[in-house]
mmCIF file of C-alpha atoms in Angstrom:
data_model
loop_
_atom_site.group_PDB
_atom_site.id
_atom_site.type_symbol
_atom_site.label_atom_id
_atom_site.label_comp_id
_atom_site.label_asym_id
_atom_site.label_seq_id
_atom_site.Cartn_x
_atom_site.Cartn_y
_atom_site.Cartn_z
ATOM 1 C CA MET A 1 -1.047 -15.586 -1.884
ATOM 2 C CA HIS A 2 0.093 -19.153 -2.532
ATOM 3 C CA ALA A 3 -2.244 -21.092 -4.822
ATOM 4 C CA SER A 4 -3.404 -23.554 -2.145
ATOM 5 C CA ASP A 5 -4.091 -20.715 0.293
ATOM 6 C CA GLY A 6 -5.888 -18.799 -2.432
ATOM 7 C CA VAL A 7 -8.365 -21.624 -3.030
ATOM 8 C CA ARG A 8 -9.121 -21.789 0.693
ATOM 9 C CA ALA A 9 -9.384 -17.994 0.965
ATOM 10 C CA VAL A 10 -11.987 -17.874 -1.810
ATOM 11 C CA ALA A 11 -14.038 -20.565 -0.105
ATOM 12 C CA VAL A 12 -13.867 -18.708 3.216
ATOM 13 C CA ALA A 13 -14.920 -15.401 1.632
ATOM 14 C CA ARG A 14 -17.907 -16.998 -0.078
ATOM 15 C CA SER A 15 -18.913 -18.775 3.133
ATOM 16 C CA VAL A 16 -18.663 -15.620 5.250
ATOM 17 C CA ALA A 17 -20.639 -13.534 2.762
ATOM 18 C CA ALA A 18 -23.374 -16.161 2.434
ATOM 19 C CA SER A 19 -23.684 -16.455 6.224
ATOM 20 C CA LEU A 20 -24.357 -12.709 6.338
ATOM 21 C CA GLY A 21 -27.107 -12.864 3.732
ATOM 22 C CA LEU A 22 -24.917 -11.860 0.787
ATOM 23 C CA PRO A 23 -25.141 -14.619 -1.858
ATOM 24 C CA ALA A 24 -21.728 -15.411 -3.287
ATOM 25 C CA ASP A 25 -22.164 -18.054 -5.966
ATOM 26 C CA GLU A 26 -19.295 -16.587 -7.991
ATOM 27 C CA ALA A 27 -15.946 -15.115 -6.949
ATOM 28 C CA ALA A 28 -13.781 -13.107 -9.354
ATOM 29 C CA VAL A 29 -10.192 -12.421 -8.274
ATOM 30 C CA LEU A 30 -9.419 -8.708 -8.677
ATOM 31 C CA HIS A 31 -6.035 -8.620 -6.942
ATOM 32 C CA ASP A 32 -3.726 -11.223 -5.446
ATOM 33 C CA SER A 33 -0.779 -10.337 -3.222
ATOM 34 C CA ASN A 34 -0.428 -10.787 0.535
ATOM 35 C CA LYS A 35 -4.202 -10.365 0.553
ATOM 36 C CA LEU A 36 -6.794 -11.649 -1.882
ATOM 37 C CA THR A 37 -9.366 -9.178 -3.224
ATOM 38 C CA LEU A 38 -12.538 -10.700 -4.662
ATOM 39 C CA ARG A 39 -15.754 -9.511 -6.255
ATOM 40 C CA LEU A 40 -18.534 -11.747 -4.992
ATOM 41 C CA LEU A 41 -21.664 -12.174 -7.096
ATOM 42 C CA PRO A 42 -24.639 -11.904 -7.201
ATOM 43 C CA ALA A 43 -24.382 -9.880 -3.960
ATOM 44 C CA ASP A 44 -21.841 -7.645 -5.709
ATOM 45 C CA THR A 45 -19.692 -7.046 -2.667
ATOM 46 C CA LEU A 46 -15.913 -6.713 -2.444
ATOM 47 C CA ALA A 47 -14.166 -9.145 -0.093
ATOM 48 C CA ARG A 48 -10.619 -8.703 1.117
ATOM 49 C CA VAL A 49 -9.140 -11.858 2.630
ATOM 50 C CA ALA A 50 -5.926 -12.096 4.652
ATOM 51 C CA PRO A 51 -4.313 -14.834 6.750
ATOM 52 C CA ALA A 52 -5.414 -14.360 10.362
ATOM 53 C CA ASP A 53 -1.825 -13.999 11.589
ATOM 54 C CA ASP A 54 -0.970 -11.343 8.973
ATOM 55 C CA GLN A 55 -3.819 -8.835 9.024
ATOM 56 C CA VAL A 56 -4.872 -5.501 10.496
ATOM 57 C CA ALA A 57 -8.567 -5.748 9.707
ATOM 58 C CA GLU A 58 -9.866 -3.884 12.738
ATOM 59 C CA PHE A 59 -7.498 -0.982 12.134
ATOM 60 C CA GLU A 60 -8.434 -0.780 8.449
ATOM 61 C CA VAL A 61 -12.156 -0.958 9.138
ATOM 62 C CA GLY A 62 -11.993 1.638 11.900
ATOM 63 C CA LEU A 63 -9.933 4.065 9.828
ATOM 64 C CA ALA A 64 -12.118 3.610 6.739
ATOM 65 C CA ARG A 65 -15.205 4.421 8.806
ATOM 66 C CA GLN A 66 -13.653 7.615 10.181
ATOM 67 C CA LEU A 67 -12.461 8.739 6.761
ATOM 68 C CA THR A 68 -15.858 8.058 5.201
ATOM 69 C CA GLU A 69 -17.589 10.047 7.941
ATOM 70 C CA ALA A 70 -15.129 12.897 7.353
ATOM 71 C CA GLY A 71 -16.128 13.028 3.681
ATOM 72 C CA CYS A 72 -12.778 11.829 2.360
ATOM 73 C CA PRO A 73 -12.519 10.217 -1.089
ATOM 74 C CA VAL A 74 -12.258 6.603 0.078
ATOM 75 C CA GLY A 75 -13.832 3.271 -0.753
ATOM 76 C CA ALA A 76 -16.590 2.587 1.769
ATOM 77 C CA LEU A 77 -17.422 -0.555 3.690
ATOM 78 C CA ASP A 78 -20.424 -2.606 2.585
ATOM 79 C CA PRO A 79 -23.355 -1.007 4.463
ATOM 80 C CA ARG A 80 -25.356 -4.239 4.441
ATOM 81 C CA VAL A 81 -23.225 -5.955 7.103
ATOM 82 C CA GLU A 82 -21.633 -5.073 10.413
ATOM 83 C CA PRO A 83 -18.331 -3.260 9.729
ATOM 84 C CA ARG A 84 -15.682 -5.553 11.167
ATOM 85 C CA GLY A 85 -13.325 -8.378 10.340
ATOM 86 C CA TYR A 86 -14.860 -11.870 10.123
ATOM 87 C CA GLU A 87 -12.413 -14.592 11.158
ATOM 88 C CA ARG A 88 -12.883 -18.147 9.907
ATOM 89 C CA ASP A 89 -10.615 -21.112 9.178
ATOM 90 C CA GLY A 90 -7.377 -19.155 9.546
ATOM 91 C CA PHE A 91 -8.451 -16.130 7.490
ATOM 92 C CA VAL A 92 -9.997 -12.744 8.215
ATOM 93 C CA VAL A 93 -12.519 -11.329 5.737
ATOM 94 C CA THR A 94 -13.627 -7.705 5.436
ATOM 95 C CA LEU A 95 -16.470 -6.668 3.138
ATOM 96 C CA TRP A 96 -16.514 -3.435 1.147
ATOM 97 C CA ARG A 97 -18.694 -1.680 -1.378
ATOM 98 C CA TYR A 98 -17.916 -2.660 -4.964
ATOM 99 C CA TYR A 99 -17.464 0.277 -7.374
ATOM 100 C CA ALA A 100 -17.842 -0.265 -11.090
ATOM 101 C CA PRO A 101 -14.756 1.173 -12.795
ATOM 102 C CA ALA A 102 -15.207 4.416 -14.705
ATOM 103 C CA ALA A 103 -13.973 4.758 -18.258
ATOM 104 C CA GLY A 104 -10.395 6.002 -18.605
ATOM 105 C CA GLU A 105 -7.617 6.457 -16.077
ATOM 106 C CA VAL A 106 -7.453 8.915 -13.203
ATOM 107 C CA SER A 107 -5.851 12.121 -14.481
ATOM 108 C CA PRO A 108 -2.850 13.549 -12.582
ATOM 109 C CA ALA A 109 -4.875 16.605 -11.565
ATOM 110 C CA ALA A 110 -7.772 14.486 -10.256
ATOM 111 C CA PHE A 111 -5.338 12.177 -8.449
ATOM 112 C CA ALA A 112 -3.598 15.119 -6.770
ATOM 113 C CA GLY A 113 -6.874 16.778 -5.812
ATOM 114 C CA ALA A 114 -8.230 13.598 -4.252
ATOM 115 C CA LEU A 115 -4.978 12.970 -2.368
ATOM 116 C CA ALA A 116 -4.971 16.534 -1.035
ATOM 117 C CA ARG A 117 -8.546 16.055 0.231
ATOM 118 C CA LEU A 118 -7.591 12.757 1.815
ATOM 119 C CA HIS A 119 -4.625 14.369 3.560
ATOM 120 C CA ALA A 120 -6.795 17.225 4.806
ATOM 121 C CA GLY A 121 -9.216 14.752 6.355
ATOM 122 C CA MET A 122 -6.414 12.669 7.848
ATOM 123 C CA ARG A 123 -4.958 15.715 9.584
ATOM 124 C CA GLU A 124 -8.161 15.901 11.626
ATOM 125 C CA LEU A 125 -7.885 12.320 12.923
ATOM 126 C CA ASP A 126 -6.094 11.142 16.039
ATOM 127 C CA VAL A 127 -5.050 7.688 14.896
ATOM 128 C CA PRO A 128 -1.923 5.888 16.144
ATOM 129 C CA ALA A 129 0.297 4.811 13.274
ATOM 130 C CA PRO A 130 4.018 4.088 12.796
ATOM 131 C CA ARG A 131 6.321 6.655 11.218
ATOM 132 C CA TYR A 132 7.495 6.029 7.660
ATOM 133 C CA THR A 133 10.974 5.415 9.093
ATOM 134 C CA GLU A 134 9.861 2.031 10.431
ATOM 135 C CA ARG A 135 9.586 0.891 6.832
ATOM 136 C CA VAL A 136 13.166 1.983 6.228
ATOM 137 C CA GLU A 137 14.378 0.157 9.333
ATOM 138 C CA ARG A 138 12.595 -3.020 8.234
ATOM 139 C CA ALA A 139 14.198 -2.827 4.797
ATOM 140 C CA LEU A 140 17.616 -2.431 6.422
ATOM 141 C CA ARG A 141 16.983 -5.532 8.535
ATOM 142 C CA PHE A 142 16.134 -7.494 5.391
ATOM 143 C CA LEU A 143 19.363 -6.312 3.774
ATOM 144 C CA ALA A 144 21.378 -7.340 6.833
ATOM 145 C CA ASP A 145 19.839 -10.818 6.606
ATOM 146 C CA HIS A 146 21.616 -12.302 3.583
ATOM 147 C CA ALA A 147 19.465 -15.429 3.760
ATOM 148 C CA ARG A 148 16.365 -13.273 3.329
ATOM 149 C CA THR A 149 17.766 -11.425 0.283
ATOM 150 C CA PRO A 150 20.203 -13.964 -1.198
ATOM 151 C CA GLY A 151 20.101 -12.699 -4.777
ATOM 152 C CA LEU A 152 21.707 -9.321 -4.125
ATOM 153 C CA ALA A 153 25.359 -8.846 -5.072
ATOM 154 C CA PRO A 154 27.514 -7.379 -2.257
ATOM 155 C CA ALA A 155 28.007 -4.046 -4.052
ATOM 156 C CA ASP A 156 24.281 -3.670 -4.719
ATOM 157 C CA ARG A 157 23.422 -4.567 -1.130
ATOM 158 C CA ALA A 158 25.814 -1.903 0.143
ATOM 159 C CA LEU A 159 24.445 0.658 -2.327
ATOM 160 C CA ILE A 160 20.848 0.154 -1.221
ATOM 161 C CA GLN A 161 21.869 0.302 2.448
ATOM 162 C CA GLU A 162 23.679 3.600 1.929
ATOM 163 C CA THR A 163 20.808 4.996 -0.136
ATOM 164 C CA LEU A 164 18.304 4.151 2.595
ATOM 165 C CA ARG A 165 20.389 5.599 5.409
ATOM 166 C CA SER A 166 21.563 8.784 3.743
ATOM 167 C CA THR A 167 18.199 9.611 2.161
ATOM 168 C CA ALA A 168 16.288 9.019 5.400
ATOM 169 C CA GLU A 169 18.748 11.276 7.240
ATOM 170 C CA TRP A 170 18.307 14.035 4.644
ATOM 171 C CA ILE A 171 14.512 13.852 4.868
ATOM 172 C CA ALA A 172 14.619 13.993 8.677
ATOM 173 C CA ALA A 173 16.923 17.027 8.577
ATOM 174 C CA ARG A 174 14.519 18.801 6.227
ATOM 175 C CA GLY A 175 12.114 19.077 9.153
ATOM 176 C CA ALA A 176 8.926 19.002 7.074
ATOM 177 C CA PRO A 177 5.594 18.762 8.950
ATOM 178 C CA GLU A 178 4.386 15.188 9.406
ATOM 179 C CA GLN A 179 0.849 13.852 9.445
ATOM 180 C CA LEU A 180 -1.199 10.695 9.049
ATOM 181 C CA LEU A 181 -0.691 9.281 5.537
ATOM 182 C CA HIS A 182 -2.162 6.555 3.357
ATOM 183 C CA GLY A 183 1.302 5.027 3.137
ATOM 184 C CA GLU A 184 1.126 3.583 -0.395
ATOM 185 C CA PRO A 185 -1.271 5.597 -2.584
ATOM 186 C CA HIS A 186 0.012 4.126 -5.839
ATOM 187 C CA PRO A 187 -2.412 3.691 -8.777
ATOM 188 C CA GLY A 188 -3.260 0.161 -7.637
ATOM 189 C CA ASN A 189 -4.776 1.639 -4.482
ATOM 190 C CA VAL A 190 -6.857 4.265 -6.296
ATOM 191 C CA LEU A 191 -10.191 3.379 -7.872
ATOM 192 C CA ALA A 192 -11.451 5.313 -10.896
ATOM 193 C CA THR A 193 -15.186 5.553 -10.236
ATOM 194 C CA ALA A 194 -18.176 7.633 -11.290
ATOM 195 C CA GLN A 195 -17.769 9.459 -7.957
ATOM 196 C CA GLY A 196 -14.163 10.330 -8.802
ATOM 197 C CA PRO A 197 -10.916 8.774 -7.508
ATOM 198 C CA LEU A 198 -11.333 6.755 -4.303
ATOM 199 C CA PHE A 199 -8.480 5.461 -2.138
ATOM 200 C CA ILE A 200 -8.474 1.938 -0.703
ATOM 201 C CA ASP A 201 -6.231 -0.379 1.345
ATOM 202 C CA TRP A 202 -5.150 1.058 4.718
ATOM 203 C CA GLU A 203 -2.723 -1.554 6.024
ATOM 204 C CA THR A 204 0.303 0.633 5.172
ATOM 205 C CA CYS A 205 -1.000 3.759 6.933
ATOM 206 C CA CYS A 206 1.858 5.687 8.561
ATOM 207 C CA ARG A 207 3.006 9.160 9.602
ATOM 208 C CA GLY A 208 5.347 11.327 7.599
ATOM 209 C CA PRO A 209 5.523 14.304 5.249
ATOM 210 C CA ALA A 210 2.878 14.505 2.527
ATOM 211 C CA GLU A 211 5.653 14.111 -0.036
ATOM 212 C CA PHE A 212 6.188 10.526 1.166
ATOM 213 C CA ASP A 213 2.678 9.688 -0.041
ATOM 214 C CA LEU A 214 3.213 11.635 -3.266
ATOM 215 C CA ALA A 215 6.353 9.587 -3.916
ATOM 216 C CA HIS A 216 4.135 6.531 -4.539
ATOM 217 C CA ALA A 217 1.971 8.318 -7.100
ATOM 218 C CA PRO A 218 2.822 8.816 -10.790
ATOM 219 C CA GLU A 219 5.401 11.595 -11.185
ATOM 220 C CA GLU A 220 2.940 13.863 -13.010
ATOM 221 C CA VAL A 221 0.750 14.027 -9.888
ATOM 222 C CA GLY A 222 3.281 16.058 -7.918
ATOM 223 C CA ALA A 223 2.941 19.047 -10.231
ATOM 224 C CA HIS A 224 -0.743 19.380 -9.264
ATOM 225 C CA TYR A 225 -0.420 18.910 -5.495
ATOM 226 C CA PRO A 226 -0.613 22.228 -3.596
ATOM 227 C CA GLY A 227 2.508 23.480 -1.805
ATOM 228 C CA VAL A 228 4.734 20.523 -2.643
ATOM 229 C CA ASP A 229 8.430 20.670 -1.688
ATOM 230 C CA GLU A 230 10.031 19.527 -4.944
ATOM 231 C CA GLU A 231 13.408 18.531 -3.497
ATOM 232 C CA LEU A 232 11.792 16.690 -0.607
ATOM 233 C CA LEU A 233 9.549 14.879 -3.081
ATOM 234 C CA ARG A 234 12.584 13.873 -5.150
ATOM 235 C CA ARG A 235 14.293 12.443 -2.076
ATOM 236 C CA CYS A 236 11.144 10.659 -0.951
ATOM 237 C CA ARG A 237 10.854 9.032 -4.378
ATOM 238 C CA LEU A 238 14.409 7.737 -4.041
ATOM 239 C CA LEU A 239 13.688 6.425 -0.534
ATOM 240 C CA VAL A 240 10.503 4.673 -1.635
ATOM 241 C CA ARG A 241 12.274 3.184 -4.638
ATOM 242 C CA ALA A 242 15.011 1.780 -2.400
ATOM 243 C CA VAL A 243 12.521 0.311 0.095
ATOM 244 C CA VAL A 244 10.404 -1.332 -2.594
ATOM 245 C CA THR A 245 13.528 -2.675 -4.298
ATOM 246 C CA VAL A 246 14.353 -4.545 -1.095
ATOM 247 C CA TRP A 247 10.869 -6.105 -1.012
ATOM 248 C CA ARG A 248 11.290 -7.299 -4.591
ATOM 249 C CA TRP A 249 14.580 -9.043 -3.694
ATOM 250 C CA ASP A 250 13.037 -10.746 -0.672
ATOM 251 C CA ARG A 251 13.092 -14.507 -1.234
ATOM 252 C CA GLU A 252 9.497 -14.718 0.061
ATOM 253 C CA ASP A 253 8.143 -11.981 -2.203
ATOM 254 C CA LEU A 254 4.996 -13.014 -4.072
ATOM 255 C CA PHE A 255 4.570 -9.888 -6.187
ATOM 256 C CA PRO A 256 3.846 -10.853 -9.821
ATOM 257 C CA ASP A 257 6.996 -10.393 -11.915
ATOM 258 C CA GLY A 258 8.647 -9.024 -8.780
ATOM 259 C CA ARG A 259 12.223 -9.992 -9.603
ATOM 260 C CA ARG A 260 12.108 -8.180 -12.938
ATOM 261 C CA MET A 261 10.861 -5.067 -11.157
ATOM 262 C CA GLY A 262 13.572 -5.472 -8.530
ATOM 263 C CA GLU A 263 16.258 -5.552 -11.186
ATOM 264 C CA GLU A 264 14.764 -2.536 -12.961
ATOM 265 C CA TRP A 265 14.517 -0.421 -9.816
ATOM 266 C CA LEU A 266 17.990 -1.462 -8.684
ATOM 267 C CA ALA A 267 19.313 -0.176 -12.014
ATOM 268 C CA ARG A 268 17.599 3.169 -11.349
ATOM 269 C CA ILE A 269 19.214 3.395 -7.913
ATOM 270 C CA ARG A 270 22.616 2.710 -9.483
ATOM 271 C CA ALA A 271 21.938 5.439 -12.046
ATOM 272 C CA ALA A 272 20.920 7.915 -9.335
ATOM 273 C CA ALA A 273 24.193 7.165 -7.543
ATOM 274 C CA GLY A 274 26.181 7.571 -10.773
ATOM 275 C CA ARG A 275 27.297 3.962 -10.840
ATOM 276 C CA GLU A 276 26.136 3.174 -14.365
#
């Protein structure tokens, strides 16, 4: 989030929390991207703040409630306030339970076990969500818009386009079962808590094979996930890498150190295609 917007977002989050009886004298920034994630004290609640025209708060809140009720390993909403999005001054704020981080990182086995439980719970829900292919189509549109991705050399642009198209076609032909997915269960969206790993952030929820979710996790996680299709997982990792590479070359990307990551992942795509 741009610095000026960030200052306003913090003020809005504190104001919303205070109006709901949750004192928010202090605000610590935990994560800053398209949304701002804050720990508000002394109420000790977690606020997620997004611009009102770029948010899916009601979807996220509704899905989180269903997953919590189903016993899935997810971060819960703050039980002290009504579970919904609170719109004010051009932002929407949602309030969640804050979990103190546990010592150490989430092990691959624990990560895989929690993701398998999440997937099992998601299979029981009837929730409308886009297919993972919409993400591919959006990335292709960005690549076709040279003004949106001006830093890409012509050969690299063509390579990413071909990688996206051919890999998506291979995955579709594989015919693997599809289900509701988290969409981006990378380590940044997994909390290490005393209750075990908990998944957060539902704005990227989509439908696809379980391997598409696994492709966002550390590579060691796949070895512990039950019934994984290894070749499908390999292809999904390549597809995810190509999609995320496009985001990092987007001129409007705000990801910290995003261009360096874009160059690194582009090099990996070249290597996978045998062009280095």
